[in-house]
PDB file of C-alpha atoms in Angstrom:
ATOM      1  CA  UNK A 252     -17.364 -20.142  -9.680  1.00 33.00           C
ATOM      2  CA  UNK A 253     -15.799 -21.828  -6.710  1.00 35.00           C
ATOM      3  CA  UNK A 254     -16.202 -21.482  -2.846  1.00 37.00           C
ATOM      4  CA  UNK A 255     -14.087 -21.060   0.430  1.00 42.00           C
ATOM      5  CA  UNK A 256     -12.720 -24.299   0.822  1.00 43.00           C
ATOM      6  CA  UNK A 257     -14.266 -25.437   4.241  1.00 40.00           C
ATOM      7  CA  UNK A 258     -17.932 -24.227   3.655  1.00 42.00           C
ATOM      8  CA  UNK A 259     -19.790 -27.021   2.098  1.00 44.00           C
ATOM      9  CA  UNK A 260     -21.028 -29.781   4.284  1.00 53.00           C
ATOM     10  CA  UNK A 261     -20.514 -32.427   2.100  1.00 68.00           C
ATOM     11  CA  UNK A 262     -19.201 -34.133  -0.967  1.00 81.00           C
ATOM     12  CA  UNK A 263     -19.000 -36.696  -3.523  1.00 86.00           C
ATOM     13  CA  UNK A 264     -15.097 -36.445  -4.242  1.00 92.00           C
ATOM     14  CA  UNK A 265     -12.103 -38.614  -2.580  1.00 92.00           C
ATOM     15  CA  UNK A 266      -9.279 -37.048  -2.497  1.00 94.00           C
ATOM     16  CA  UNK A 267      -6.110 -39.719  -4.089  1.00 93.00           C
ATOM     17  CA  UNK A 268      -3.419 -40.411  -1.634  1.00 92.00           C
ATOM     18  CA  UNK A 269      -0.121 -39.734  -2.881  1.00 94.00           C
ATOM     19  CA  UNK A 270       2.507 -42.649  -2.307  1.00 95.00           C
ATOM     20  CA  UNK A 271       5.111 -43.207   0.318  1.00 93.00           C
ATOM     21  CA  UNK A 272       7.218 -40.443  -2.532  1.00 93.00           C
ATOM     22  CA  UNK A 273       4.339 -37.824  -3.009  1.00 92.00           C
ATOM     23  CA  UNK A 274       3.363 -39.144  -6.336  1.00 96.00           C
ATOM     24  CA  UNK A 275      -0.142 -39.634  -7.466  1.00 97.00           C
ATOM     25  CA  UNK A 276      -0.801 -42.336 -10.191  1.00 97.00           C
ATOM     26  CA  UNK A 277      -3.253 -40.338 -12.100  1.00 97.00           C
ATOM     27  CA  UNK A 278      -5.568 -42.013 -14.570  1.00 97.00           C
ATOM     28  CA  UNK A 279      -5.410 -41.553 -18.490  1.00 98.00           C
ATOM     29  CA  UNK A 280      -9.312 -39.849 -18.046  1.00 98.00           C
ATOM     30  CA  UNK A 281      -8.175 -37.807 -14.900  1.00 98.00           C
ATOM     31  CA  UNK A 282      -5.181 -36.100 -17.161  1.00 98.00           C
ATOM     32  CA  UNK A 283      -7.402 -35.476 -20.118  1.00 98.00           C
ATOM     33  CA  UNK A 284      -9.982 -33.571 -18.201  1.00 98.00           C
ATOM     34  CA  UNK A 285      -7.244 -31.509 -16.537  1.00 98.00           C
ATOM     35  CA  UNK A 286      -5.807 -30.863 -20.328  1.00 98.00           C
ATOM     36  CA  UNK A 287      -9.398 -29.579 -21.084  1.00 98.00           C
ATOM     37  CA  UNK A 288      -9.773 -27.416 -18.656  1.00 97.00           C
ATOM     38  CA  UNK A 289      -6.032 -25.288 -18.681  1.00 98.00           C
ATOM     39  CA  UNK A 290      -6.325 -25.393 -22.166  1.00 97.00           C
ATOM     40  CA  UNK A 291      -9.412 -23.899 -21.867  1.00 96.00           C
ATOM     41  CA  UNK A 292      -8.819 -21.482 -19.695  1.00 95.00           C
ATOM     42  CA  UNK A 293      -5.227 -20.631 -20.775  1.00 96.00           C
ATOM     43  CA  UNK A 294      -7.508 -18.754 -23.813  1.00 94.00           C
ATOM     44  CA  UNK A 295      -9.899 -17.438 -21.288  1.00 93.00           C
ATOM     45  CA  UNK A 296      -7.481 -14.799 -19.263  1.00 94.00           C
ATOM     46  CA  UNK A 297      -5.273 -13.906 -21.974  1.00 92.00           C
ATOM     47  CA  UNK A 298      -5.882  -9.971 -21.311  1.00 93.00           C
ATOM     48  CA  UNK A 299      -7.957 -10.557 -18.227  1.00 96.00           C
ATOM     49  CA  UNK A 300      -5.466 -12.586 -15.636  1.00 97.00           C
ATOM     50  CA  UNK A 301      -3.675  -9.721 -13.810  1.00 98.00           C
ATOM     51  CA  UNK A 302       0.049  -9.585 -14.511  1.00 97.00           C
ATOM     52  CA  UNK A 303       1.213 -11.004 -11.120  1.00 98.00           C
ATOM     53  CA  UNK A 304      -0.778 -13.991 -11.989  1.00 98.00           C
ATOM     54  CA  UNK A 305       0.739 -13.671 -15.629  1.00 98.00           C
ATOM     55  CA  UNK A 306       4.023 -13.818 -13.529  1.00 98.00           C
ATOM     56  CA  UNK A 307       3.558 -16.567 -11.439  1.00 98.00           C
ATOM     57  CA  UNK A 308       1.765 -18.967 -14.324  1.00 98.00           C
ATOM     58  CA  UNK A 309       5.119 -18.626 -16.271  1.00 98.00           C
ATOM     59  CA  UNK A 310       7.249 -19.561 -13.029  1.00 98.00           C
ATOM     60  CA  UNK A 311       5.250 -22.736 -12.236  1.00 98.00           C
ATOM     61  CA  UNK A 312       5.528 -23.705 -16.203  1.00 98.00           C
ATOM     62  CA  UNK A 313       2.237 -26.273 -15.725  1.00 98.00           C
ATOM     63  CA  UNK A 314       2.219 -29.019 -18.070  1.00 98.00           C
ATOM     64  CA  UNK A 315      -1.035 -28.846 -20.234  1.00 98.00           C
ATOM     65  CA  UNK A 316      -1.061 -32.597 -20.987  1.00 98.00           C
ATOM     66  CA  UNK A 317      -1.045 -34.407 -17.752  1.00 98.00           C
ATOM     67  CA  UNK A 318      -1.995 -33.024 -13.743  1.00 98.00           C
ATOM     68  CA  UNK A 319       1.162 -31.916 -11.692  1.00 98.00           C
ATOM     69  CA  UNK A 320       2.819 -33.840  -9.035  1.00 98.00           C
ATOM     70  CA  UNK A 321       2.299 -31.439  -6.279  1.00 98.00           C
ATOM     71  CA  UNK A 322       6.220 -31.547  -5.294  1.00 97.00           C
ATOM     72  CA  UNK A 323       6.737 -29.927  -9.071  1.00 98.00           C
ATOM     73  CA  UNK A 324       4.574 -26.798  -8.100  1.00 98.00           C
ATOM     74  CA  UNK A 325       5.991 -27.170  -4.388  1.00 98.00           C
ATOM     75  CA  UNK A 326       9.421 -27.043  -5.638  1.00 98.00           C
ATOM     76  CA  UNK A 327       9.147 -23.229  -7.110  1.00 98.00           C
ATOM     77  CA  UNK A 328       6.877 -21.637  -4.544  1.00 98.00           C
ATOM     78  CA  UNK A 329       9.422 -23.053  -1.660  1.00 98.00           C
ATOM     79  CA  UNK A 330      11.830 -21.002  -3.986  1.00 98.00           C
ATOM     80  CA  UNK A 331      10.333 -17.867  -4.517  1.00 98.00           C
ATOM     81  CA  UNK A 332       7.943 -17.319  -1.257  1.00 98.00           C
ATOM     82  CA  UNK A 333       8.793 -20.025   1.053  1.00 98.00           C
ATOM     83  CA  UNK A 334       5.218 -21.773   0.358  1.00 98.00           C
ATOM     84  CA  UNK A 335       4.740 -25.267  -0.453  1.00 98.00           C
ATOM     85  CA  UNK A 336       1.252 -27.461  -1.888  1.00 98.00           C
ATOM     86  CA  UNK A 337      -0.020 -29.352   0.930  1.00 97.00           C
ATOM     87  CA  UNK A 338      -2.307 -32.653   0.283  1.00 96.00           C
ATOM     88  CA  UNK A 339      -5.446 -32.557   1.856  1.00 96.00           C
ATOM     89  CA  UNK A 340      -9.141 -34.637   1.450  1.00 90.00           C
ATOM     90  CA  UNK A 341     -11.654 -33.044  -0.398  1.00 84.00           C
ATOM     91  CA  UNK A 342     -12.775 -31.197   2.671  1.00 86.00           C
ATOM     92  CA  UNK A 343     -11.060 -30.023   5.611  1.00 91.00           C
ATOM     93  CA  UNK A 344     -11.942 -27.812   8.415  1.00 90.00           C
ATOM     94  CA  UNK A 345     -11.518 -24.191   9.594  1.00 91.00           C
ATOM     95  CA  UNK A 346      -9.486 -25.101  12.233  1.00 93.00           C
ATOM     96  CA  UNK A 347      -7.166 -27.218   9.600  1.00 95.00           C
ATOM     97  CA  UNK A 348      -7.420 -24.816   7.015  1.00 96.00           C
ATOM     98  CA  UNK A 349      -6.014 -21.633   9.163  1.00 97.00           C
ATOM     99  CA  UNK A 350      -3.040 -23.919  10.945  1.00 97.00           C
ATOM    100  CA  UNK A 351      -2.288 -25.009   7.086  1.00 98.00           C
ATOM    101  CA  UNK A 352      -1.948 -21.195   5.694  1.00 98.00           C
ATOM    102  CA  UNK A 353      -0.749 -19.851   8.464  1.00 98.00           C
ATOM    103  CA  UNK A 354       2.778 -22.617   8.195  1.00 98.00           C
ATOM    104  CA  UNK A 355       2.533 -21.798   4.330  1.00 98.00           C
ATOM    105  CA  UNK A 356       1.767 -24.890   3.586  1.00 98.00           C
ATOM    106  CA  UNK A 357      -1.346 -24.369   0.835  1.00 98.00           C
ATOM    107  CA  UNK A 358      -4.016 -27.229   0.644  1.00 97.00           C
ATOM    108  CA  UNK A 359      -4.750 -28.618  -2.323  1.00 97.00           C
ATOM    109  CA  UNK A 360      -7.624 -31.503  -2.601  1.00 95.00           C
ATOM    110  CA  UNK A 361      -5.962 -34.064  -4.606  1.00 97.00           C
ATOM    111  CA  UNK A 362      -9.179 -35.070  -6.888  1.00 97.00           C
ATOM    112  CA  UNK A 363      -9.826 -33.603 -10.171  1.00 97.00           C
ATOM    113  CA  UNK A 364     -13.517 -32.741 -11.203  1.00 96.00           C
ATOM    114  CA  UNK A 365     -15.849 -35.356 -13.354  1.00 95.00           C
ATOM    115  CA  UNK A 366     -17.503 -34.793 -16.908  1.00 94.00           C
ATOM    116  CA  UNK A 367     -20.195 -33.996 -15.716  1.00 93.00           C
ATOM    117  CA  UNK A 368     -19.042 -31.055 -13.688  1.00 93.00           C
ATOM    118  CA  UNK A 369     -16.590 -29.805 -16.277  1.00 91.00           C
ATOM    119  CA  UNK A 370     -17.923 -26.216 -16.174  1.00 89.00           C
ATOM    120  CA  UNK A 371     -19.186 -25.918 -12.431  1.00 85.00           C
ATOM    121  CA  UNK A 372     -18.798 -27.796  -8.954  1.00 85.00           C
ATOM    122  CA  UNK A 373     -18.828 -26.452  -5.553  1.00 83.00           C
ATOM    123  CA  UNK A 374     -15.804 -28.331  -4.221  1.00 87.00           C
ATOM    124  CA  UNK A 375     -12.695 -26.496  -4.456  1.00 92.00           C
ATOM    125  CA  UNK A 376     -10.488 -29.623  -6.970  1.00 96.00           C
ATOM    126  CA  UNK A 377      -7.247 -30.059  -8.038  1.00 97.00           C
ATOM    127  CA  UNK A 378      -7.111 -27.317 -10.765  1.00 97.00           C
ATOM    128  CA  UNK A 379      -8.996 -24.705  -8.999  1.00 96.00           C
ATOM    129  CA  UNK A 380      -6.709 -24.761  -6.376  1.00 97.00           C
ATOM    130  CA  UNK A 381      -3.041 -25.324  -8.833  1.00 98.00           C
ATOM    131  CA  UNK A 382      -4.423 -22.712 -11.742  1.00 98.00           C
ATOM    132  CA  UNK A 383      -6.125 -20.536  -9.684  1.00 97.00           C
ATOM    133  CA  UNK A 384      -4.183 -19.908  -6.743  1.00 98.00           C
ATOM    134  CA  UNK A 385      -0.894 -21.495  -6.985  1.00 98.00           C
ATOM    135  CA  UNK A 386       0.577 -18.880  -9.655  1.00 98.00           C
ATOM    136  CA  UNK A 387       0.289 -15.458  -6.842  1.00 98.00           C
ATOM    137  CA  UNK A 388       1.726 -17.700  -4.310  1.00 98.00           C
ATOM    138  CA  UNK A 389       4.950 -17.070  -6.058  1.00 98.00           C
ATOM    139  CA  UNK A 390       4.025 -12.984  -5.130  1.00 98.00           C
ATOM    140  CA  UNK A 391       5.521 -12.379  -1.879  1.00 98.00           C
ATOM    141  CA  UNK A 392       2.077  -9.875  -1.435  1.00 98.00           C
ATOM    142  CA  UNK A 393      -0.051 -12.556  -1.578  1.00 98.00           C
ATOM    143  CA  UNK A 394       2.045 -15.150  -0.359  1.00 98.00           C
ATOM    144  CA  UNK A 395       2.225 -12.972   3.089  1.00 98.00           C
ATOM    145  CA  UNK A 396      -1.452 -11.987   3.023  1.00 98.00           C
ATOM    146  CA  UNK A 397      -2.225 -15.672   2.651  1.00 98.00           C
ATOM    147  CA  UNK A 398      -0.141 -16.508   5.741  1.00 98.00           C
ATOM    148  CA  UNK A 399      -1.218 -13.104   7.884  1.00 97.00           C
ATOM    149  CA  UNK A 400      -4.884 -14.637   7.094  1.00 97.00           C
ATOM    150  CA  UNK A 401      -4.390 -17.987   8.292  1.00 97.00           C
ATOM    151  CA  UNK A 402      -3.032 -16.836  11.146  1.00 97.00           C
ATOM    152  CA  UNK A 403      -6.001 -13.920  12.000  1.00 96.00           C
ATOM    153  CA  UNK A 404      -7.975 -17.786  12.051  1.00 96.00           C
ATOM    154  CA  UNK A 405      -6.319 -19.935  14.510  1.00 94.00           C
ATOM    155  CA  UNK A 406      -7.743 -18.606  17.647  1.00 88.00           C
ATOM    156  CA  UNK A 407     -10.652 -16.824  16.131  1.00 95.00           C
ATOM    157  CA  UNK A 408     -14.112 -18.526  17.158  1.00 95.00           C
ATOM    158  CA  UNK A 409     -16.519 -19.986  15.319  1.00 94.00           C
ATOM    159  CA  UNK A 410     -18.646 -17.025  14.618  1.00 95.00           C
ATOM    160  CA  UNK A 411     -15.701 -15.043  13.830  1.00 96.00           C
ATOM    161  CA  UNK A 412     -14.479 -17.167  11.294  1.00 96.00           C
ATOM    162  CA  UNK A 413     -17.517 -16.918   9.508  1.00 95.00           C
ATOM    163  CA  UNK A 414     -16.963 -12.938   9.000  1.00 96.00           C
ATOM    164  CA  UNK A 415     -13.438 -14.020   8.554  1.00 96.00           C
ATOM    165  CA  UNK A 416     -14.202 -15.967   5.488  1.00 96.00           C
ATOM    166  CA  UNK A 417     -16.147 -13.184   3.565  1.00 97.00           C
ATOM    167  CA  UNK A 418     -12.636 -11.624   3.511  1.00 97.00           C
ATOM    168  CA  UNK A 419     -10.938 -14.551   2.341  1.00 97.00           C
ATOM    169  CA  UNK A 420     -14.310 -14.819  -0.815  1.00 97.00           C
ATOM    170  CA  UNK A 421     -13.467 -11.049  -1.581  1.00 98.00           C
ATOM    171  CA  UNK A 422      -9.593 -10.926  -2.132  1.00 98.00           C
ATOM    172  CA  UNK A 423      -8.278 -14.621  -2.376  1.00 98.00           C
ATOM    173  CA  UNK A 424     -11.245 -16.144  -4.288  1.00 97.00           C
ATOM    174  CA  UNK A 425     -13.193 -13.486  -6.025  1.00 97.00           C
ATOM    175  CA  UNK A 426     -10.840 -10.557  -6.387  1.00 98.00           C
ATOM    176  CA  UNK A 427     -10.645  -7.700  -8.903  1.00 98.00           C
ATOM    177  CA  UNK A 428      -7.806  -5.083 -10.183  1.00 98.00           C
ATOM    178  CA  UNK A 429      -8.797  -1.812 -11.244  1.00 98.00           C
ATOM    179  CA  UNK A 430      -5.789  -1.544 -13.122  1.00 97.00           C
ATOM    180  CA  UNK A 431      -4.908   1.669 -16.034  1.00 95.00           C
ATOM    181  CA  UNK A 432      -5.406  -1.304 -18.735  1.00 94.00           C
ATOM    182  CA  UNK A 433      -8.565  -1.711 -17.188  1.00 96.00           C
ATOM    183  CA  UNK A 434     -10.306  -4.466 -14.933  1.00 97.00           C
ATOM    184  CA  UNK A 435      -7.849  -7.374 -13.989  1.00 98.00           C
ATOM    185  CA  UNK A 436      -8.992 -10.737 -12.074  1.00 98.00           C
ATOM    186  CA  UNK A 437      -6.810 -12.003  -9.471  1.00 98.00           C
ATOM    187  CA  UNK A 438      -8.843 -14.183  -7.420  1.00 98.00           C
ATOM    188  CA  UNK A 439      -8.676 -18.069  -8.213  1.00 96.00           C
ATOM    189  CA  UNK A 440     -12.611 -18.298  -8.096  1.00 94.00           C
ATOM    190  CA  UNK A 441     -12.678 -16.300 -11.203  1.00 96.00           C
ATOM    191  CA  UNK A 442      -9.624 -17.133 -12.864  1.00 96.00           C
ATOM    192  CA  UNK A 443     -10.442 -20.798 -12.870  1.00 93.00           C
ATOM    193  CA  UNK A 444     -14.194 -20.489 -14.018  1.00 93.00           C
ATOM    194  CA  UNK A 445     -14.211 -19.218 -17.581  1.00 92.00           C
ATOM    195  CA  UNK A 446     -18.104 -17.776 -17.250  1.00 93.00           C
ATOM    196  CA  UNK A 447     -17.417 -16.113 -13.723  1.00 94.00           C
ATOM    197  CA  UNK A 448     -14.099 -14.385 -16.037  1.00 94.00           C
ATOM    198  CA  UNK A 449     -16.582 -12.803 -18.108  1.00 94.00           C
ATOM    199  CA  UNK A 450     -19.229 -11.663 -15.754  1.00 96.00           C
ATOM    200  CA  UNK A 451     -16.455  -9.814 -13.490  1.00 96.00           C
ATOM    201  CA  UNK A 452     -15.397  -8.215 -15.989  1.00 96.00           C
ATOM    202  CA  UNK A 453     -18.272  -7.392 -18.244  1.00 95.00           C
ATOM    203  CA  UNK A 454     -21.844  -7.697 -16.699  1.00 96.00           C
ATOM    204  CA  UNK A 455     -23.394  -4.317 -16.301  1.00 95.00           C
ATOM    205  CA  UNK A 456     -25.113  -5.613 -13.675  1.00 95.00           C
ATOM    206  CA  UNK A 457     -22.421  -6.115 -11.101  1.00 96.00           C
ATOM    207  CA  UNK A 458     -21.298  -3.627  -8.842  1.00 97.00           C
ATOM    208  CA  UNK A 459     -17.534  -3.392  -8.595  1.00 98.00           C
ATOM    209  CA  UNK A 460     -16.529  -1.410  -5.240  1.00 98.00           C
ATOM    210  CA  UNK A 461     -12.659  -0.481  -4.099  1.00 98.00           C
ATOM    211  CA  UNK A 462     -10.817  -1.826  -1.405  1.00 97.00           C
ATOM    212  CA  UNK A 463      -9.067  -0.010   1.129  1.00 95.00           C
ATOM    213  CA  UNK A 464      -7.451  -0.542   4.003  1.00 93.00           C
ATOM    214  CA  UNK A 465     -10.302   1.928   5.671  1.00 94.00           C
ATOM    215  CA  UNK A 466     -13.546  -0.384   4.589  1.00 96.00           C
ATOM    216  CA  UNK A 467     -12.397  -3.853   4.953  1.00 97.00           C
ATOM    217  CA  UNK A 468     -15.597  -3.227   7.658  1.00 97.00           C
ATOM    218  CA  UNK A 469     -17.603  -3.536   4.858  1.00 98.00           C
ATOM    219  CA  UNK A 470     -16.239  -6.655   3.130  1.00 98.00           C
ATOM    220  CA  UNK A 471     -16.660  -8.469   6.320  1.00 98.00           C
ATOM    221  CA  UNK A 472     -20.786  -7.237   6.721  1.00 98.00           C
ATOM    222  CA  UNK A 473     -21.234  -8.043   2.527  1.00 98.00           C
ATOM    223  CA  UNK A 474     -23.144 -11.259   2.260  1.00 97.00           C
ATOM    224  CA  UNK A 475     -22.387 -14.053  -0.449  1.00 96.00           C
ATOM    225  CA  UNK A 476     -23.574 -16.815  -1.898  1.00 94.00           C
ATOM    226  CA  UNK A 477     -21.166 -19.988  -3.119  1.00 91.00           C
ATOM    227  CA  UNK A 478     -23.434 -21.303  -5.878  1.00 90.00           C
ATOM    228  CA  UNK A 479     -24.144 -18.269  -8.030  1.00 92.00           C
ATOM    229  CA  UNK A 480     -22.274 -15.763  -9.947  1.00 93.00           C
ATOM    230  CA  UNK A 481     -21.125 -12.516  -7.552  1.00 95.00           C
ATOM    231  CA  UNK A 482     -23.278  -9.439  -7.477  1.00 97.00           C
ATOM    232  CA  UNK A 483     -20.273  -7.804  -6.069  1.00 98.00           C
ATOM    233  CA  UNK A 484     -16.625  -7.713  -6.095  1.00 98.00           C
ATOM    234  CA  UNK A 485     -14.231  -5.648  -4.378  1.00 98.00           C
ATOM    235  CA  UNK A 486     -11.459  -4.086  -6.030  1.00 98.00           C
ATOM    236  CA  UNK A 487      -7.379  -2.939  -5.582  1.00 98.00           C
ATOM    237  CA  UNK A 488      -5.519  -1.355  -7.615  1.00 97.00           C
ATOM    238  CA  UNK A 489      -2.179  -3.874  -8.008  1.00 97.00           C
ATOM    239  CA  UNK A 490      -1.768  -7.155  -5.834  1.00 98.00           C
ATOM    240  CA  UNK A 491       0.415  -5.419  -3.452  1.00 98.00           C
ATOM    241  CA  UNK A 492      -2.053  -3.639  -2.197  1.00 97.00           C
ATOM    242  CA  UNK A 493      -2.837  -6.583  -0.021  1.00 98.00           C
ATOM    243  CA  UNK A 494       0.206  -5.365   2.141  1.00 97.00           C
ATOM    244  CA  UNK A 495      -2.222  -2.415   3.608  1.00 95.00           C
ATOM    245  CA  UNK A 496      -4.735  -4.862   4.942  1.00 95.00           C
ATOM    246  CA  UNK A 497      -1.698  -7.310   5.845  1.00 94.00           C
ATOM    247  CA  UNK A 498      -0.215  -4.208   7.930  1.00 92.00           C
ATOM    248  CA  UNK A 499      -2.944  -4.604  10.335  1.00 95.00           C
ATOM    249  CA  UNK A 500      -2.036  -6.404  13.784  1.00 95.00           C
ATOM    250  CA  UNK A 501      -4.414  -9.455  14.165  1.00 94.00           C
ATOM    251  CA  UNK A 502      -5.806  -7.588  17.536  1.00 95.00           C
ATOM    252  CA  UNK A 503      -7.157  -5.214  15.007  1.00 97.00           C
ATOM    253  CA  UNK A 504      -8.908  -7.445  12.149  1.00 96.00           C
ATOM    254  CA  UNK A 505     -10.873  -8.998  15.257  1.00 96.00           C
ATOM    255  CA  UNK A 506     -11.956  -5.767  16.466  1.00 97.00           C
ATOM    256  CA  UNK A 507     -13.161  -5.393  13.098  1.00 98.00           C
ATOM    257  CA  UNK A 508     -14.851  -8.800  13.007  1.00 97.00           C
ATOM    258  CA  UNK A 509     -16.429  -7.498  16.173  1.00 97.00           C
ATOM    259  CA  UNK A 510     -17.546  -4.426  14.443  1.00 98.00           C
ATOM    260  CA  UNK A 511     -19.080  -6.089  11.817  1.00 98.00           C
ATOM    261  CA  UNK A 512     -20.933  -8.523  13.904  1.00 97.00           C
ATOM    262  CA  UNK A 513     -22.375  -5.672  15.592  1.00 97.00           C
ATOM    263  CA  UNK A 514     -23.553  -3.539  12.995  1.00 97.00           C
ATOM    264  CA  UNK A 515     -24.981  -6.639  11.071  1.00 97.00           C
ATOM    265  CA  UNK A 516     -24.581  -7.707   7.589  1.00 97.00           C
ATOM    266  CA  UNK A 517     -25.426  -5.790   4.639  1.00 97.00           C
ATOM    267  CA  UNK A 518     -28.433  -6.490   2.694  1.00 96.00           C
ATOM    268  CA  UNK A 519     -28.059  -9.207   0.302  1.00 95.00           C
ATOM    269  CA  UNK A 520     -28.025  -8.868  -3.467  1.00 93.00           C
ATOM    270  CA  UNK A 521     -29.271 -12.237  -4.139  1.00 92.00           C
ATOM    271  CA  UNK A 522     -32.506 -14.395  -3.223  1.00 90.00           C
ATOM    272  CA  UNK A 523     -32.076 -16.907  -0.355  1.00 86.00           C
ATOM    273  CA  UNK A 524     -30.818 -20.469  -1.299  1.00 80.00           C
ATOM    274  CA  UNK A 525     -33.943 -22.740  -1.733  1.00 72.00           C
ATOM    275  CA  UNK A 526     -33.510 -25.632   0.720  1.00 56.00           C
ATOM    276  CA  UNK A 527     -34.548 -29.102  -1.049  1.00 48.00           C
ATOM    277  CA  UNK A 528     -37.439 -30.753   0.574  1.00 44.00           C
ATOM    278  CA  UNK A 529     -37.438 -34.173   0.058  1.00 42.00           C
ATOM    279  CA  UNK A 530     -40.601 -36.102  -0.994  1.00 36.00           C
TER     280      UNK A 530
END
């Protein structure tokens, strides 16, 4: 499972910086790691990845034995939405993070995870954010959702960004297709965490609720947590369904966001996050 990009406080990761051409001299280590893990996962959503995903993995053609320069994947989203892969440090701001999406330009933290993290880290690295995202950036429904998102940001407030995000955890990162093959994942928090693929789609525990246009209220009052698996994802039908929440003027989502801040958040499914007390 991974999180909304500018939510954690801190971090361990540096982000590489790229040369005076854009190129990042990655180690042999660094490449083998990102081998492991699209292998890996390449197995994982075969008959799970939704086929706009499906689509847009065969477009960017990702090598499997080294990490992509980010002008290779740059080169065919520029050609097919207009989007390009923006370098960024391993953490970044709201404020930076809405400008970014809403110019199309798509940050990606240039560090890839350690060993020790293979299966799980909280930062959002250089495959979540290539595998997991990158592919339905070549869907012009998710490319413009993306965009009409960053820009509902810029000149939101603080507090309003917060509701804001839970929109961004429930499509973007932790999305679901009820599809007539069955469940589909589109969000790149599931499709890059081979556990979190499962669960979605599986656990009898998790409560799977549609999204419409008329109760993207309720998305913005559900509460989640970054560093367990989702009680609850919210589902469409096909990716372009993202056009019915795009459709709504940015005057409106706020009202919304408004809404929601009055009427509270929904009860949480989960326990609070233990703070650490140090000794």
């Amino acid at each position: 499972m991974k999180r909304f990009t500018t939510m954690a406080k801190a971090t361990n990761y540096v982000s590489r910086v790229p040369d005076e051409n854009g190129i990042i001299d990655w180690s042999t280590e660094e490449n083998q790691i990102w081998h492991e893990l699209i292998t890996r996962q390449l197995s994982c959503i075969e008959g799970t990845a939704c086929d706009e995903y499906i689509a847009g993995l065969e477009k960017l053609n990702l090598p499997t034995d080294r990490i992509p320069q980010l002008e290779e994947v740059s080169e065919v989203l520029r050609s097919t939405t207009g989007w390009q892969c923006e370098p960024v440090p391993a953490l970044i701001g709201f404020g930076e993070f809405f400008r970014l999406l809403s110019e199309k330009k798509f940050p990606v933290a240039t560090f890839i995870r350690s060993r020790e993290e293979f299966d799980y880290l909280q930062e959002p690295d250089i495959f979540h954010e290539i595998f997991g995202h990158c592919p339905l950036l070549t869907n012009s429904s998710f490319a413009n959702y993306t965009e009409a998102y960053g820009k509902m940001g810029l000149n939101a407030t603080k507090e309003q960004r917060v509701f804001l995000a839970r929109l961004y955890w429930f499509t973007v990162e932790f999305g679901l297709l009820d599809t007539a093959e069955g469940l589909r994942v589109y969000g790149g928090g599931i499709i890059s965490s081979p556990s979190e693929t499962q669960y979605a789609l599986h656990d009898q525990s998790v409560e799977r609720k549609p999204l419409t246009k008329e109760n993207v209220i309720d998305v913005l009052r559900t509460p989640y947590r970054i560093d367990i698996m989702q009680p609850i994802y919210y589902m469409l039908t096909k990716v372009s369904d993202l056009d019915t929440i795009r459709e709504y003027e940015i005057e409106e989502i706020m009202e919304m966001v408004e809404q929601a801040k009055s009427l509270g958040l929904f009860e949480a499914k989960f326990p609070p996050k233990e703070s650490k007390i140090a000794s």
